[in-house]
Amino acid sequence: MLPQFFRSSKRSFKSLSEQEILALAIASEEDDSRIYRAYADQLKAAYPASAQVLEDMADVESTHRKSLIEIHRQRFGERIPLIRREHVQGFYERKPDWLRKNLSLEAVRQEAETMEEQAYRFYVEAAKQTSDASTRQLLGDLALAEQGHEDIARMLGDKHTPEGVKDAEDDTARRQFVLTYVQPGLAGLMDGSVSTLAPIFAAAFATQDTWQTFLVGLSASVGAGISMGFTEAAHDDGKISGRGSPVKRGLACGIMTTLGGLGHALPYLIPQFWTATITAVVIVFFELWAIAFIQNRYMETPFLRAAFQVVVGGGLVLAAGILIGNG
């Protein structure tokens, strides 16, 4: 019963057969080719040279797909299993077309880099799980090809960036830091700060007892931190996605979740109810604006949109907790 409860709906990469690995590669190459052509259509008017590079990359992805289909036909026949990225742990799920519209050249370049980096990691790991010599050679060749594509994708913005060519190592280090620490930490901070508002303030106004309120906040924060930490660590081993160690991501997420809840639970160590409550509300205000700042600084979310989502959403949760506690 317990193993079934924790079982993921996605397959682990190590559990895939060689036929499923080929099928996944075929579907991934097809998806990436379509995405590159969509990006090329967006950039064609303003950046025709970069659009042509993306068209060429799409053509190469189509060639890769044909090679994979041919080797699948030779080894397993005509029927290709239905398995896609969203069925396997560790893959970034590609956004649908309507969420990729009106991207800047820089955003397209970064997305293309991420796509090629992940494809490279996939083929490297896939080759390790393949025993057939011809299949292993093809996957190795595709890994080298995708690594070359990553260099091409990195150069897409060079001709159009006034500041010149960016330092690749610094960019890679920053992206890795964001993926390993900032992204899971931010998710934890948002969950811990927002999800604990209602139970803490409901308990505060229902009991008027600061110590009992603190115990509710402590238990909610620690419980949420443990849950979020394990969820993040188990969600993705980081090999294909490049998001880094699951232990580091789990710790970042779990610790920030706990801190997000404790921020407005600790004031209830103050014996005076209204002093503790006003202090907690002030801390909540700074927590929500800090989340909006981090989203803007590291995740490139427009500040006003981040502030609206976080501050308004958190305010509604806070109001709900107060109303329930006074009910």
Tab-separated table of C-alpha atoms in Angstrom:
chain	number	residue	atom	x	y	z
A	1	MET	CA	0.000	0.000	0.000
A	2	LEU	CA	2.712	2.486	1.010
A	3	PRO	CA	4.875	1.918	-2.134
A	4	GLN	CA	1.806	2.497	-4.313
A	5	PHE	CA	1.121	5.783	-2.514
A	6	PHE	CA	4.586	7.157	-3.293
A	7	ARG	CA	4.792	5.688	-6.800
A	8	SER	CA	5.238	8.318	-9.504
A	9	SER	CA	3.000	8.429	-12.544
A	10	LYS	CA	6.144	8.871	-14.669
A	11	ARG	CA	8.673	6.238	-15.654
A	12	SER	CA	12.225	6.488	-14.412
A	13	PHE	CA	14.773	6.768	-17.201
A	14	LYS	CA	16.642	3.676	-16.035
A	15	SER	CA	13.508	1.549	-16.424
A	16	LEU	CA	13.227	2.208	-20.180
A	17	SER	CA	14.013	-0.563	-22.631
A	18	GLU	CA	16.196	0.073	-25.671
A	19	GLN	CA	13.093	0.197	-27.870
A	20	GLU	CA	11.477	2.748	-25.568
A	21	ILE	CA	14.658	4.846	-25.571
A	22	LEU	CA	14.587	4.947	-29.363
A	23	ALA	CA	10.872	5.797	-29.348
A	24	LEU	CA	11.463	8.604	-26.868
A	25	ALA	CA	14.314	9.957	-28.984
A	26	ILE	CA	12.134	9.900	-32.124
A	27	ALA	CA	9.304	11.803	-30.411
A	28	SER	CA	11.739	14.305	-28.876
A	29	GLU	CA	13.443	15.075	-32.184
A	30	GLU	CA	10.069	15.629	-33.823
A	31	ASP	CA	8.944	17.992	-31.063
A	32	ASP	CA	12.202	19.975	-31.140
A	33	SER	CA	12.049	20.343	-34.908
A	34	ARG	CA	8.557	21.813	-34.694
A	35	ILE	CA	9.599	24.159	-31.876
A	36	TYR	CA	12.592	25.482	-33.842
A	37	ARG	CA	10.391	26.179	-36.865
A	38	ALA	CA	7.928	28.044	-34.635
A	39	TYR	CA	10.779	30.146	-33.226
A	40	ALA	CA	12.050	30.810	-36.755
A	41	ASP	CA	8.625	32.105	-37.771
A	42	GLN	CA	8.637	34.504	-34.812
A	43	LEU	CA	12.123	35.877	-35.572
A	44	LYS	CA	11.935	35.949	-39.363
A	45	ALA	CA	10.823	39.572	-39.674
A	46	ALA	CA	13.299	41.163	-37.246
A	47	TYR	CA	16.199	38.676	-37.289
A	48	PRO	CA	16.199	36.792	-40.611
A	49	ALA	CA	19.736	35.423	-40.113
A	50	SER	CA	18.891	33.914	-36.728
A	51	ALA	CA	15.604	32.589	-38.124
A	52	GLN	CA	17.518	30.789	-40.856
A	53	VAL	CA	19.832	29.212	-38.267
A	54	LEU	CA	16.775	27.886	-36.440
A	55	GLU	CA	15.338	26.551	-39.693
A	56	ASP	CA	18.613	24.729	-40.337
A	57	MET	CA	18.564	23.304	-36.810
A	58	ALA	CA	15.009	22.085	-37.390
A	59	ASP	CA	16.110	20.356	-40.597
A	60	VAL	CA	18.935	18.621	-38.752
A	61	GLU	CA	16.513	17.451	-36.041
A	62	SER	CA	14.335	15.967	-38.789
A	63	THR	CA	17.383	14.156	-40.169
A	64	HIS	CA	18.138	12.773	-36.700
A	65	ARG	CA	14.543	11.571	-36.449
A	66	LYS	CA	14.799	9.711	-39.757
A	67	SER	CA	18.020	8.011	-38.654
A	68	LEU	CA	16.399	6.927	-35.393
A	69	ILE	CA	13.316	5.606	-37.181
A	70	GLU	CA	15.518	3.624	-39.566
A	71	ILE	CA	17.457	1.926	-36.789
A	72	HIS	CA	14.198	1.237	-34.920
A	73	ARG	CA	12.800	-0.365	-38.064
A	74	GLN	CA	15.873	-2.579	-38.392
A	75	ARG	CA	15.806	-3.742	-34.777
A	76	PHE	CA	12.183	-3.695	-33.657
A	77	GLY	CA	9.984	-3.321	-36.731
A	78	GLU	CA	7.528	-0.673	-37.839
A	79	ARG	CA	5.509	-0.167	-34.633
A	80	ILE	CA	6.993	2.602	-32.492
A	81	PRO	CA	5.800	2.682	-28.850
A	82	LEU	CA	4.037	5.841	-27.699
A	83	ILE	CA	6.335	7.442	-25.136
A	84	ARG	CA	7.106	11.135	-24.834
A	85	ARG	CA	9.042	13.489	-22.573
A	86	GLU	CA	6.107	14.022	-20.239
A	87	HIS	CA	6.055	10.279	-19.502
A	88	VAL	CA	9.629	10.181	-18.145
A	89	GLN	CA	11.084	11.662	-14.980
A	90	GLY	CA	13.686	14.396	-15.351
A	91	PHE	CA	12.650	15.941	-18.658
A	92	TYR	CA	11.684	19.557	-19.083
A	93	GLU	CA	8.198	19.607	-20.532
A	94	ARG	CA	8.114	21.740	-23.657
A	95	LYS	CA	5.716	24.673	-23.485
A	96	PRO	CA	2.825	24.790	-25.985
A	97	ASP	CA	2.961	27.300	-28.842
A	98	TRP	CA	0.692	29.866	-27.173
A	99	LEU	CA	3.096	30.148	-24.213
A	100	ARG	CA	6.107	30.701	-26.471
A	101	LYS	CA	4.783	33.607	-28.513
A	102	ASN	CA	6.404	37.047	-28.592
A	103	LEU	CA	9.659	35.896	-26.999
A	104	SER	CA	12.702	38.119	-27.362
A	105	LEU	CA	15.743	36.954	-29.292
A	106	GLU	CA	17.607	36.495	-26.005
A	107	ALA	CA	14.791	34.344	-24.603
A	108	VAL	CA	14.714	32.217	-27.754
A	109	ARG	CA	18.487	31.806	-27.622
A	110	GLN	CA	18.401	30.678	-24.004
A	111	GLU	CA	15.540	28.281	-24.703
A	112	ALA	CA	17.420	26.788	-27.658
A	113	GLU	CA	20.537	26.343	-25.502
A	114	THR	CA	18.500	24.561	-22.835
A	115	MET	CA	16.852	22.294	-25.401
A	116	GLU	CA	20.160	21.272	-26.958
A	117	GLU	CA	21.874	20.800	-23.596
A	118	GLN	CA	19.100	18.499	-22.461
A	119	ALA	CA	19.162	16.574	-25.742
A	120	TYR	CA	22.916	16.096	-25.345
A	121	ARG	CA	22.487	14.772	-21.805
A	122	PHE	CA	19.700	12.465	-22.963
A	123	TYR	CA	21.801	10.865	-25.694
A	124	VAL	CA	24.800	10.454	-23.385
A	125	GLU	CA	22.672	8.664	-20.791
A	126	ALA	CA	20.797	6.696	-23.466
A	127	ALA	CA	24.040	5.381	-24.950
A	128	LYS	CA	25.043	4.051	-21.530
A	129	GLN	CA	21.850	1.971	-21.384
A	130	THR	CA	22.235	0.507	-24.871
A	131	SER	CA	24.081	-2.730	-25.633
A	132	ASP	CA	23.569	-2.906	-29.399
A	133	ALA	CA	26.694	-1.559	-31.125
A	134	SER	CA	24.971	0.221	-34.015
A	135	THR	CA	22.398	1.853	-31.745
A	136	ARG	CA	25.076	2.909	-29.283
A	137	GLN	CA	27.138	4.467	-32.075
A	138	LEU	CA	24.155	6.385	-33.438
A	139	LEU	CA	23.241	7.735	-30.000
A	140	GLY	CA	26.841	8.801	-29.428
A	141	ASP	CA	26.948	10.567	-32.776
A	142	LEU	CA	23.682	12.343	-31.991
A	143	ALA	CA	25.087	13.473	-28.627
A	144	LEU	CA	28.016	15.112	-30.417
A	145	ALA	CA	25.649	16.690	-32.938
A	146	GLU	CA	23.447	18.137	-30.194
A	147	GLN	CA	26.517	19.510	-28.417
A	148	GLY	CA	27.420	21.301	-31.636
A	149	HIS	CA	23.888	22.657	-31.834
A	150	GLU	CA	24.279	24.094	-28.343
A	151	ASP	CA	27.224	26.159	-29.600
A	152	ILE	CA	25.136	27.335	-32.548
A	153	ALA	CA	22.232	28.240	-30.263
A	154	ARG	CA	24.584	30.186	-28.014
A	155	MET	CA	25.692	32.255	-30.990
A	156	LEU	CA	22.160	33.146	-32.112
A	157	GLY	CA	22.076	36.362	-30.133
A	158	ASP	CA	25.676	37.434	-30.647
A	159	LYS	CA	25.084	39.488	-33.789
A	160	HIS	CA	22.152	41.305	-32.238
A	161	THR	CA	23.372	41.863	-28.678
A	162	PRO	CA	24.830	45.381	-28.262
A	163	GLU	CA	27.070	44.309	-25.368
A	164	GLY	CA	28.827	41.725	-27.498
A	165	VAL	CA	29.460	38.086	-26.783
A	166	LYS	CA	28.674	36.961	-23.237
A	167	ASP	CA	31.030	34.861	-21.253
A	168	ALA	CA	29.770	31.291	-21.720
A	169	GLU	CA	31.203	29.949	-18.477
A	170	ASP	CA	29.593	32.651	-16.350
A	171	ASP	CA	26.287	32.150	-18.117
A	172	THR	CA	26.412	28.393	-17.582
A	173	ALA	CA	27.348	28.793	-13.921
A	174	ARG	CA	24.532	31.247	-13.329
A	175	ARG	CA	21.997	28.999	-15.049
A	176	GLN	CA	23.160	26.015	-13.015
A	177	PHE	CA	22.894	28.034	-9.790
A	178	VAL	CA	19.360	29.073	-10.684
A	179	LEU	CA	18.309	25.527	-11.589
A	180	THR	CA	19.865	23.864	-8.552
A	181	TYR	CA	19.218	26.392	-5.797
A	182	VAL	CA	17.110	29.384	-6.791
A	183	GLN	CA	14.285	27.614	-8.612
A	184	PRO	CA	13.583	24.928	-5.960
A	185	GLY	CA	14.300	27.407	-3.148
A	186	LEU	CA	11.848	29.911	-4.593
A	187	ALA	CA	9.186	27.227	-4.992
A	188	GLY	CA	9.709	26.264	-1.361
A	189	LEU	CA	9.656	29.852	-0.123
A	190	MET	CA	6.403	30.531	-1.974
A	191	ASP	CA	4.778	27.372	-0.642
A	192	GLY	CA	5.985	27.910	2.915
A	193	SER	CA	5.096	31.600	3.008
A	194	VAL	CA	1.678	31.378	1.373
A	195	SER	CA	0.303	27.949	2.281
A	196	THR	CA	0.911	28.413	6.028
A	197	LEU	CA	-0.788	31.817	6.227
A	198	ALA	CA	-4.315	30.464	6.539
A	199	PRO	CA	-3.699	27.847	9.286
A	200	ILE	CA	-1.471	30.157	11.375
A	201	PHE	CA	-3.766	33.180	11.351
A	202	ALA	CA	-6.884	31.036	11.640
A	203	ALA	CA	-5.418	29.447	14.760
A	204	ALA	CA	-4.354	32.862	16.085
A	205	PHE	CA	-7.781	34.471	15.834
A	206	ALA	CA	-9.656	31.339	16.853
A	207	THR	CA	-7.679	30.716	20.052
A	208	GLN	CA	-6.160	34.131	20.900
A	209	ASP	CA	-3.373	31.982	22.365
A	210	THR	CA	0.082	32.904	21.058
A	211	TRP	CA	1.797	29.705	22.229
A	212	GLN	CA	-0.788	27.422	20.611
A	213	THR	CA	-0.566	29.508	17.456
A	214	PHE	CA	3.205	29.138	17.426
A	215	LEU	CA	2.893	25.346	17.752
A	216	VAL	CA	0.466	25.268	14.815
A	217	GLY	CA	2.843	27.409	12.741
A	218	LEU	CA	5.874	25.326	13.705
A	219	SER	CA	4.203	22.042	12.818
A	220	ALA	CA	2.809	23.405	9.550
A	221	SER	CA	6.178	24.847	8.520
A	222	VAL	CA	8.259	21.793	9.386
A	223	GLY	CA	5.713	19.418	7.846
A	224	ALA	CA	5.542	21.431	4.640
A	225	GLY	CA	9.338	21.630	4.490
A	226	ILE	CA	9.762	17.862	4.801
A	227	SER	CA	7.059	17.215	2.212
A	228	MET	CA	8.365	19.738	-0.325
A	229	GLY	CA	11.978	18.642	0.164
A	230	PHE	CA	11.248	14.976	-0.504
A	231	THR	CA	8.985	15.842	-3.433
A	232	GLU	CA	11.649	17.964	-5.116
A	233	ALA	CA	14.388	15.384	-4.550
A	234	ALA	CA	12.277	12.508	-5.893
A	235	HIS	CA	10.901	14.440	-8.848
A	236	ASP	CA	14.065	14.511	-10.972
A	237	ASP	CA	17.541	12.983	-10.590
A	238	GLY	CA	19.037	15.868	-12.581
A	239	LYS	CA	20.974	13.721	-15.074
A	240	ILE	CA	19.006	14.641	-18.172
A	241	SER	CA	17.503	17.954	-17.110
A	242	GLY	CA	20.848	19.247	-15.837
A	243	ARG	CA	19.197	20.664	-12.720
A	244	GLY	CA	21.923	19.331	-10.451
A	245	SER	CA	21.979	17.066	-7.422
A	246	PRO	CA	18.514	16.041	-6.179
A	247	VAL	CA	19.852	16.207	-2.611
A	248	LYS	CA	20.928	19.843	-3.025
A	249	ARG	CA	17.632	20.772	-4.681
A	250	GLY	CA	15.645	18.934	-2.026
A	251	LEU	CA	17.518	20.658	0.779
A	252	ALA	CA	17.105	24.075	-0.852
A	253	CYS	CA	13.394	23.532	-1.330
A	254	GLY	CA	12.761	22.005	2.095
A	255	ILE	CA	14.766	24.578	4.046
A	256	MET	CA	13.206	27.544	2.259
A	257	THR	CA	9.720	26.087	2.714
A	258	THR	CA	10.307	25.768	6.453
A	259	LEU	CA	11.783	29.270	6.715
A	260	GLY	CA	8.875	30.706	4.723
A	261	GLY	CA	6.415	29.394	7.290
A	262	LEU	CA	8.518	30.103	10.368
A	263	GLY	CA	8.889	33.750	9.369
A	264	HIS	CA	5.353	34.570	10.470
A	265	ALA	CA	5.126	31.816	13.102
A	266	LEU	CA	8.031	32.997	15.273
A	267	PRO	CA	6.365	36.315	16.254
A	268	TYR	CA	3.836	34.274	18.229
A	269	LEU	CA	6.545	33.551	20.754
A	270	ILE	CA	5.632	37.067	21.938
A	271	PRO	CA	3.049	36.647	24.734
A	272	GLN	CA	0.931	39.699	23.795
A	273	PHE	CA	-1.535	38.618	21.092
A	274	TRP	CA	-1.888	41.882	19.156
A	275	THR	CA	1.824	42.667	19.293
A	276	ALA	CA	2.602	39.209	17.947
A	277	THR	CA	-0.092	39.424	15.254
A	278	ILE	CA	0.919	42.867	13.998
A	279	THR	CA	4.568	41.760	13.888
A	280	ALA	CA	3.584	38.633	11.942
A	281	VAL	CA	1.569	40.668	9.419
A	282	VAL	CA	4.517	43.018	8.857
A	283	ILE	CA	6.816	40.030	8.287
A	284	VAL	CA	4.307	38.540	5.833
A	285	PHE	CA	4.381	41.803	3.878
A	286	PHE	CA	8.169	41.676	3.540
A	287	GLU	CA	8.116	37.930	2.727
A	288	LEU	CA	5.735	38.403	-0.189
A	289	TRP	CA	7.666	41.322	-1.628
A	290	ALA	CA	10.918	39.365	-1.246
A	291	ILE	CA	9.397	36.533	-3.300
A	292	ALA	CA	8.355	39.009	-5.999
A	293	PHE	CA	11.890	40.456	-6.033
A	294	ILE	CA	13.510	37.009	-6.391
A	295	GLN	CA	11.144	36.102	-9.216
A	296	ASN	CA	12.064	39.292	-11.012
A	297	ARG	CA	15.794	39.036	-10.311
A	298	TYR	CA	16.456	35.387	-11.112
A	299	MET	CA	13.428	34.058	-13.005
A	300	GLU	CA	13.045	37.176	-15.176
A	301	THR	CA	9.370	37.556	-14.282
A	302	PRO	CA	8.173	41.167	-14.780
A	303	PHE	CA	8.154	42.727	-11.316
A	304	LEU	CA	4.612	44.082	-11.439
A	305	ARG	CA	3.228	40.735	-12.561
A	306	ALA	CA	5.219	38.868	-9.902
A	307	ALA	CA	4.084	41.341	-7.249
A	308	PHE	CA	0.455	41.039	-8.312
A	309	GLN	CA	0.523	37.242	-8.285
A	310	VAL	CA	2.340	36.860	-4.988
A	311	VAL	CA	1.131	39.826	-2.951
A	312	VAL	CA	-2.510	39.648	-4.018
A	313	GLY	CA	-2.574	35.848	-3.735
A	314	GLY	CA	-0.898	35.917	-0.332
A	315	GLY	CA	-3.211	38.687	0.831
A	316	LEU	CA	-6.243	36.607	-0.099
A	317	VAL	CA	-4.897	33.595	1.799
A	318	LEU	CA	-4.141	35.806	4.802
A	319	ALA	CA	-7.651	37.264	4.721
A	320	ALA	CA	-9.146	33.774	4.444
A	321	GLY	CA	-7.241	32.639	7.543
A	322	ILE	CA	-8.406	35.656	9.565
A	323	LEU	CA	-12.020	35.220	8.461
A	324	ILE	CA	-11.996	31.517	9.284
A	325	GLY	CA	-10.412	32.170	12.653
A	326	ASN	CA	-13.098	34.737	13.501
A	327	GLY	CA	-15.888	32.497	12.236
